[in-house]
Amino acid sequence: MTDSKSTPLQVAVIIGSTRNGRFGPVVADWVISHIDQRDDMVADRVDLVETPLPTQFPAFGEAPSEEVQEMVGAVAPRLTAADAFIVVTPEYNHSFPAPLKNAIDWHNEQWHAKPVGFVSYGGIAGGLRAVEQLRVVFAEVHAVTIRNTVSFHNYGDLFDANGKSTDPTSDVAAKGMLGQLAWWGQTLRDAKRTRPYAV
Ligand SMILES: Cc1cc2nc3c(=O)[nH]c(=O)nc-3n(C[C@H](O)[C@H](O)[C@H](O)COP(=O)(O)O)c2cc1C
């Protein structure tokens, strides 16, 4: 069996917000800077603005148009290649943004038997209500959500002009979440090599 430590985990970091002027990329780059400090994982930054997904599904039984295939084809292989995910999400009306749900819904086996960690941000609740709802959705697509989260409460006060967190507890939280993500990612990757996941 390949030593799970010798092949870094491929971690897709998905930026959940797409609006003009969004803060999401700052948070994503912050968590990627933590991944970059580790030798057991590498990050792939998936930005749904750079690679948008269609917002309308084809009718059941209808082949997707070429345009739809092209849009989905720009994202799906990257999610397939991922051993693990980090979802960076704000809180929109006590839930998560619609483009993020759309990205989850356009895929299925890409999520199977893979761990998902969360980094959230928002007002006083720090985006945690979005995270709790995401756990329910990811369970449906056979993903395993990571217990520890990183959440930025009233995030506007917590980053400097260079996008660095000024809250030392967030660095501790990132270490904890990434440690659990690595454990689940390596364990599930090894297990799937021995026996295919039972859908
Ligand atoms: C449509 C909408 C709904 C929002 N609802 C909430 C909310 O329920 N709770 C909260 O803490 N912040 C809420 N906010 C504020 C967001 O947390 C804040 O605008 C954040 O910057 C959004 O992330 P983004 O900049 O990456 O889009 C909302 C923002 C928008 C645009």
mmCIF file of C-alpha atoms and ligand atoms in Angstrom:
data_model
loop_
_atom_site.group_PDB
_atom_site.id
_atom_site.type_symbol
_atom_site.label_atom_id
_atom_site.label_comp_id
_atom_site.label_asym_id
_atom_site.label_seq_id
_atom_site.Cartn_x
_atom_site.Cartn_y
_atom_site.Cartn_z
ATOM 1 C CA MET A 1 0.000 0.000 0.000
ATOM 2 C CA THR A 2 1.261 3.508 -0.774
ATOM 3 C CA ASP A 3 2.394 5.313 2.346
ATOM 4 C CA SER A 4 -0.430 7.803 2.868
ATOM 5 C CA LYS A 5 2.068 10.370 4.171
ATOM 6 C CA SER A 6 4.230 10.234 1.027
ATOM 7 C CA THR A 7 1.439 11.400 -1.294
ATOM 8 C CA PRO A 8 -0.006 14.689 -0.064
ATOM 9 C CA LEU A 9 -3.771 14.896 0.137
ATOM 10 C CA GLN A 10 -5.316 16.953 -2.630
ATOM 11 C CA VAL A 11 -7.596 19.456 -0.850
ATOM 12 C CA ALA A 12 -10.098 21.461 -2.924
ATOM 13 C CA VAL A 13 -10.824 24.759 -1.160
ATOM 14 C CA ILE A 14 -14.206 25.953 -2.409
ATOM 15 C CA ILE A 15 -15.110 29.624 -2.121
ATOM 16 C CA GLY A 16 -18.844 29.645 -1.409
ATOM 17 C CA SER A 17 -19.705 33.274 -2.199
ATOM 18 C CA THR A 18 -19.735 34.847 -5.656
ATOM 19 C CA ARG A 19 -21.065 38.401 -5.196
ATOM 20 C CA ASN A 20 -19.100 41.466 -6.336
ATOM 21 C CA GLY A 21 -16.996 42.755 -3.465
ATOM 22 C CA ARG A 22 -17.173 39.440 -1.577
ATOM 23 C CA PHE A 23 -14.872 38.723 1.342
ATOM 24 C CA GLY A 24 -14.685 34.971 0.685
ATOM 25 C CA PRO A 25 -11.350 34.974 -1.210
ATOM 26 C CA VAL A 26 -9.593 36.609 1.747
ATOM 27 C CA VAL A 27 -10.763 33.817 4.049
ATOM 28 C CA ALA A 28 -9.915 31.138 1.463
ATOM 29 C CA ASP A 29 -6.382 32.497 0.981
ATOM 30 C CA TRP A 30 -5.934 32.577 4.744
ATOM 31 C CA VAL A 31 -6.782 28.887 5.124
ATOM 32 C CA ILE A 32 -4.680 28.026 2.048
ATOM 33 C CA SER A 33 -1.719 29.724 3.762
ATOM 34 C CA HIS A 34 -2.208 27.205 6.605
ATOM 35 C CA ILE A 35 -2.353 24.294 4.143
ATOM 36 C CA ASP A 36 0.837 25.563 2.495
ATOM 37 C CA GLN A 37 2.668 25.199 5.811
ATOM 38 C CA ARG A 38 1.936 21.448 5.892
ATOM 39 C CA ASP A 39 3.700 18.730 3.928
ATOM 40 C CA ASP A 40 0.767 16.287 4.011
ATOM 41 C CA MET A 41 -1.673 18.301 1.853
ATOM 42 C CA VAL A 42 -1.793 20.588 -1.183
ATOM 43 C CA ALA A 43 -4.579 23.067 -1.977
ATOM 44 C CA ASP A 44 -6.584 23.589 -5.149
ATOM 45 C CA ARG A 45 -8.487 26.899 -4.918
ATOM 46 C CA VAL A 46 -11.910 26.445 -6.533
ATOM 47 C CA ASP A 47 -13.507 29.822 -7.211
ATOM 48 C CA LEU A 48 -17.106 29.667 -8.466
ATOM 49 C CA VAL A 49 -16.662 33.101 -10.059
ATOM 50 C CA GLU A 50 -13.772 31.915 -12.238
ATOM 51 C CA THR A 51 -15.537 28.652 -13.083
ATOM 52 C CA PRO A 52 -19.275 29.298 -12.681
ATOM 53 C CA LEU A 53 -21.726 26.424 -12.864
ATOM 54 C CA PRO A 54 -25.033 26.549 -14.779
ATOM 55 C CA THR A 55 -28.007 27.625 -12.684
ATOM 56 C CA GLN A 56 -30.574 25.573 -14.579
ATOM 57 C CA PHE A 57 -30.591 21.785 -14.612
ATOM 58 C CA PRO A 58 -31.592 19.926 -17.782
ATOM 59 C CA ALA A 59 -34.892 18.041 -17.785
ATOM 60 C CA PHE A 60 -34.629 14.449 -16.566
ATOM 61 C CA GLY A 61 -33.529 12.268 -19.453
ATOM 62 C CA GLU A 62 -32.388 15.255 -21.526
ATOM 63 C CA ALA A 63 -28.720 15.466 -22.546
ATOM 64 C CA PRO A 64 -27.033 18.621 -21.207
ATOM 65 C CA SER A 65 -26.131 21.216 -23.839
ATOM 66 C CA GLU A 66 -22.517 21.624 -24.932
ATOM 67 C CA GLU A 67 -22.305 24.856 -22.959
ATOM 68 C CA VAL A 68 -23.519 23.136 -19.804
ATOM 69 C CA GLN A 69 -21.091 20.244 -20.324
ATOM 70 C CA GLU A 70 -18.244 22.708 -20.735
ATOM 71 C CA MET A 71 -19.110 24.608 -17.554
ATOM 72 C CA VAL A 72 -19.498 21.478 -15.457
ATOM 73 C CA GLY A 73 -16.398 19.974 -17.096
ATOM 74 C CA ALA A 74 -14.306 22.863 -15.807
ATOM 75 C CA VAL A 75 -15.096 21.985 -12.182
ATOM 76 C CA ALA A 76 -15.976 18.285 -11.930
ATOM 77 C CA PRO A 77 -12.473 16.862 -12.636
ATOM 78 C CA ARG A 78 -10.999 19.071 -9.922
ATOM 79 C CA LEU A 79 -13.547 17.789 -7.396
ATOM 80 C CA THR A 80 -12.955 14.217 -8.598
ATOM 81 C CA ALA A 81 -9.209 14.674 -8.048
ATOM 82 C CA ALA A 82 -9.733 15.982 -4.524
ATOM 83 C CA ASP A 83 -9.189 13.651 -1.558
ATOM 84 C CA ALA A 84 -10.774 16.185 0.786
ATOM 85 C CA PHE A 85 -12.583 19.528 0.741
ATOM 86 C CA ILE A 86 -12.650 22.752 2.661
ATOM 87 C CA VAL A 87 -15.762 24.833 2.160
ATOM 88 C CA VAL A 88 -15.365 28.539 2.874
ATOM 89 C CA THR A 89 -18.803 29.949 3.551
ATOM 90 C CA PRO A 90 -20.447 33.146 4.755
ATOM 91 C CA GLU A 91 -23.922 33.165 6.283
ATOM 92 C CA TYR A 92 -26.758 34.429 4.086
ATOM 93 C CA ASN A 93 -30.093 34.627 5.945
ATOM 94 C CA HIS A 94 -29.011 32.015 8.487
ATOM 95 C CA SER A 95 -27.944 29.610 5.733
ATOM 96 C CA PHE A 96 -25.268 29.311 3.044
ATOM 97 C CA PRO A 97 -25.160 31.046 -0.374
ATOM 98 C CA ALA A 98 -27.148 29.678 -3.302
ATOM 99 C CA PRO A 99 -24.114 29.265 -5.643
ATOM 100 C CA LEU A 100 -22.597 26.899 -3.102
ATOM 101 C CA LYS A 101 -25.733 24.731 -3.046
ATOM 102 C CA ASN A 102 -25.684 24.787 -6.835
ATOM 103 C CA ALA A 103 -22.071 23.563 -6.848
ATOM 104 C CA ILE A 104 -22.945 20.725 -4.478
ATOM 105 C CA ASP A 105 -25.996 19.727 -6.551
ATOM 106 C CA TRP A 106 -24.142 19.598 -9.881
ATOM 107 C CA HIS A 107 -21.958 16.813 -8.529
ATOM 108 C CA ASN A 108 -22.495 13.573 -6.726
ATOM 109 C CA GLU A 109 -19.828 10.856 -6.729
ATOM 110 C CA GLN A 110 -17.208 13.605 -6.495
ATOM 111 C CA TRP A 111 -18.232 13.977 -2.824
ATOM 112 C CA HIS A 112 -18.540 10.288 -1.929
ATOM 113 C CA ALA A 113 -16.582 9.038 1.081
ATOM 114 C CA LYS A 114 -14.500 12.193 1.324
ATOM 115 C CA PRO A 115 -14.113 14.561 4.283
ATOM 116 C CA VAL A 116 -15.354 18.159 4.251
ATOM 117 C CA GLY A 117 -14.013 20.802 6.630
ATOM 118 C CA PHE A 118 -15.544 24.248 7.080
ATOM 119 C CA VAL A 119 -14.251 27.775 7.486
ATOM 120 C CA SER A 120 -17.118 30.197 8.066
ATOM 121 C CA TYR A 121 -17.518 33.892 8.660
ATOM 122 C CA GLY A 122 -20.337 36.285 9.388
ATOM 123 C CA GLY A 123 -21.806 38.481 12.084
ATOM 124 C CA ILE A 124 -22.194 37.434 15.677
ATOM 125 C CA ALA A 125 -22.859 33.784 14.773
ATOM 126 C CA GLY A 126 -19.687 33.555 12.652
ATOM 127 C CA GLY A 127 -21.451 31.665 9.862
ATOM 128 C CA LEU A 128 -22.007 28.616 12.072
ATOM 129 C CA ARG A 129 -25.681 28.375 11.116
ATOM 130 C CA ALA A 130 -24.590 27.990 7.489
ATOM 131 C CA VAL A 131 -22.165 25.253 8.529
ATOM 132 C CA GLU A 132 -24.796 23.280 10.433
ATOM 133 C CA GLN A 133 -27.064 23.317 7.386
ATOM 134 C CA LEU A 134 -24.198 22.251 5.134
ATOM 135 C CA ARG A 135 -23.608 19.188 7.317
ATOM 136 C CA VAL A 136 -27.112 17.935 6.484
ATOM 137 C CA VAL A 137 -26.613 18.498 2.749
ATOM 138 C CA PHE A 138 -23.190 16.845 2.650
ATOM 139 C CA ALA A 139 -24.528 13.775 4.488
ATOM 140 C CA GLU A 140 -26.907 13.254 1.550
ATOM 141 C CA VAL A 141 -23.994 13.112 -0.912
ATOM 142 C CA HIS A 142 -22.068 10.567 1.199
ATOM 143 C CA ALA A 143 -19.471 13.026 2.481
ATOM 144 C CA VAL A 144 -18.058 13.049 6.009
ATOM 145 C CA THR A 145 -18.087 16.434 7.704
ATOM 146 C CA ILE A 146 -15.291 17.341 10.091
ATOM 147 C CA ARG A 147 -16.260 18.062 13.677
ATOM 148 C CA ASN A 148 -13.921 21.002 14.326
ATOM 149 C CA THR A 149 -14.621 24.224 12.431
ATOM 150 C CA VAL A 150 -12.972 27.600 12.032
ATOM 151 C CA SER A 151 -15.437 30.476 12.393
ATOM 152 C CA PHE A 152 -14.844 34.207 12.225
ATOM 153 C CA HIS A 153 -17.416 36.063 14.338
ATOM 154 C CA ASN A 154 -17.874 39.712 13.302
ATOM 155 C CA TYR A 155 -15.105 38.967 10.824
ATOM 156 C CA GLY A 156 -14.693 42.628 9.767
ATOM 157 C CA ASP A 157 -12.576 43.239 12.875
ATOM 158 C CA LEU A 158 -10.470 40.098 12.516
ATOM 159 C CA PHE A 159 -8.303 40.556 9.397
ATOM 160 C CA ASP A 160 -5.559 43.079 8.664
ATOM 161 C CA ALA A 161 -5.072 44.858 5.332
ATOM 162 C CA ASN A 162 -2.910 41.954 4.081
ATOM 163 C CA GLY A 163 -5.659 39.412 4.691
ATOM 164 C CA LYS A 164 -3.917 37.969 7.761
ATOM 165 C CA SER A 165 -6.100 36.998 10.703
ATOM 166 C CA THR A 166 -5.459 39.129 13.788
ATOM 167 C CA ASP A 167 -7.209 36.580 15.993
ATOM 168 C CA PRO A 168 -4.643 34.018 17.263
ATOM 169 C CA THR A 169 -7.424 31.588 18.224
ATOM 170 C CA SER A 170 -8.227 31.192 14.526
ATOM 171 C CA ASP A 171 -4.741 29.774 13.869
ATOM 172 C CA VAL A 172 -5.252 27.223 16.650
ATOM 173 C CA ALA A 173 -8.695 26.369 15.251
ATOM 174 C CA ALA A 174 -7.248 25.935 11.732
ATOM 175 C CA LYS A 175 -4.612 23.505 13.049
ATOM 176 C CA GLY A 176 -7.284 21.428 14.766
ATOM 177 C CA MET A 177 -9.615 21.325 11.767
ATOM 178 C CA LEU A 178 -6.788 20.547 9.299
ATOM 179 C CA GLY A 179 -5.448 17.799 11.560
ATOM 180 C CA GLN A 180 -8.845 16.092 11.584
ATOM 181 C CA LEU A 181 -9.265 16.648 7.834
ATOM 182 C CA ALA A 182 -5.873 15.009 7.213
ATOM 183 C CA TRP A 183 -6.774 12.022 9.424
ATOM 184 C CA TRP A 184 -10.084 11.427 7.660
ATOM 185 C CA GLY A 185 -8.643 12.150 4.238
ATOM 186 C CA GLN A 186 -5.759 9.698 4.608
ATOM 187 C CA THR A 187 -7.929 7.066 6.294
ATOM 188 C CA LEU A 188 -10.669 7.184 3.656
ATOM 189 C CA ARG A 189 -8.175 7.294 0.769
ATOM 190 C CA ASP A 190 -6.408 4.197 2.128
ATOM 191 C CA ALA A 191 -9.722 2.424 2.790
ATOM 192 C CA LYS A 192 -11.008 3.080 -0.744
ATOM 193 C CA ARG A 193 -7.823 1.519 -2.170
ATOM 194 C CA THR A 194 -8.606 -1.678 -0.269
ATOM 195 C CA ARG A 195 -12.333 -1.790 -0.962
ATOM 196 C CA PRO A 196 -14.582 0.467 -3.059
ATOM 197 C CA TYR A 197 -17.044 2.636 -1.188
ATOM 198 C CA ALA A 198 -20.498 1.006 -0.886
ATOM 199 C CA VAL A 199 -22.982 3.535 -2.238
HETATM 200 C C1 LIG B 1 -28.106 38.195 1.253
HETATM 201 C C2 LIG B 1 -27.284 38.326 2.501
HETATM 202 C C3 LIG B 1 -27.762 37.806 3.687
HETATM 203 C C4 LIG B 1 -26.988 37.884 4.859
HETATM 204 N N1 LIG B 1 -27.424 37.269 5.992
HETATM 205 C C5 LIG B 1 -26.592 37.182 7.060
HETATM 206 C C6 LIG B 1 -26.944 36.372 8.176
HETATM 207 O O1 LIG B 1 -27.990 35.748 8.232
HETATM 208 N N2 LIG B 1 -26.071 36.301 9.208
HETATM 209 C C7 LIG B 1 -24.864 36.961 9.192
HETATM 210 O O2 LIG B 1 -24.100 36.833 10.141
HETATM 211 N N3 LIG B 1 -24.514 37.751 8.144
HETATM 212 C C8 LIG B 1 -25.351 37.853 7.095
HETATM 213 N N4 LIG B 1 -24.998 38.616 6.004
HETATM 214 C C9 LIG B 1 -23.764 39.394 6.065
HETATM 215 C C10 LIG B 1 -22.578 38.546 5.545
HETATM 216 O O3 LIG B 1 -22.084 37.740 6.578
HETATM 217 C C11 LIG B 1 -21.477 39.474 5.033
HETATM 218 O O4 LIG B 1 -22.009 40.380 4.094
HETATM 219 C C12 LIG B 1 -20.340 38.685 4.372
HETATM 220 O O5 LIG B 1 -19.379 39.602 3.924
HETATM 221 C C13 LIG B 1 -20.858 37.885 3.192
HETATM 222 O O6 LIG B 1 -19.831 37.148 2.614
HETATM 223 P P1 LIG B 1 -19.206 37.562 1.185
HETATM 224 O O7 LIG B 1 -18.666 38.973 1.375
HETATM 225 O O8 LIG B 1 -18.108 36.583 0.918
HETATM 226 O O9 LIG B 1 -20.313 37.525 0.192
HETATM 227 C C14 LIG B 1 -25.748 38.561 4.834
HETATM 228 C C15 LIG B 1 -25.289 39.120 3.617
HETATM 229 C C16 LIG B 1 -26.024 38.984 2.459
HETATM 230 C C17 LIG B 1 -25.493 39.526 1.173
#
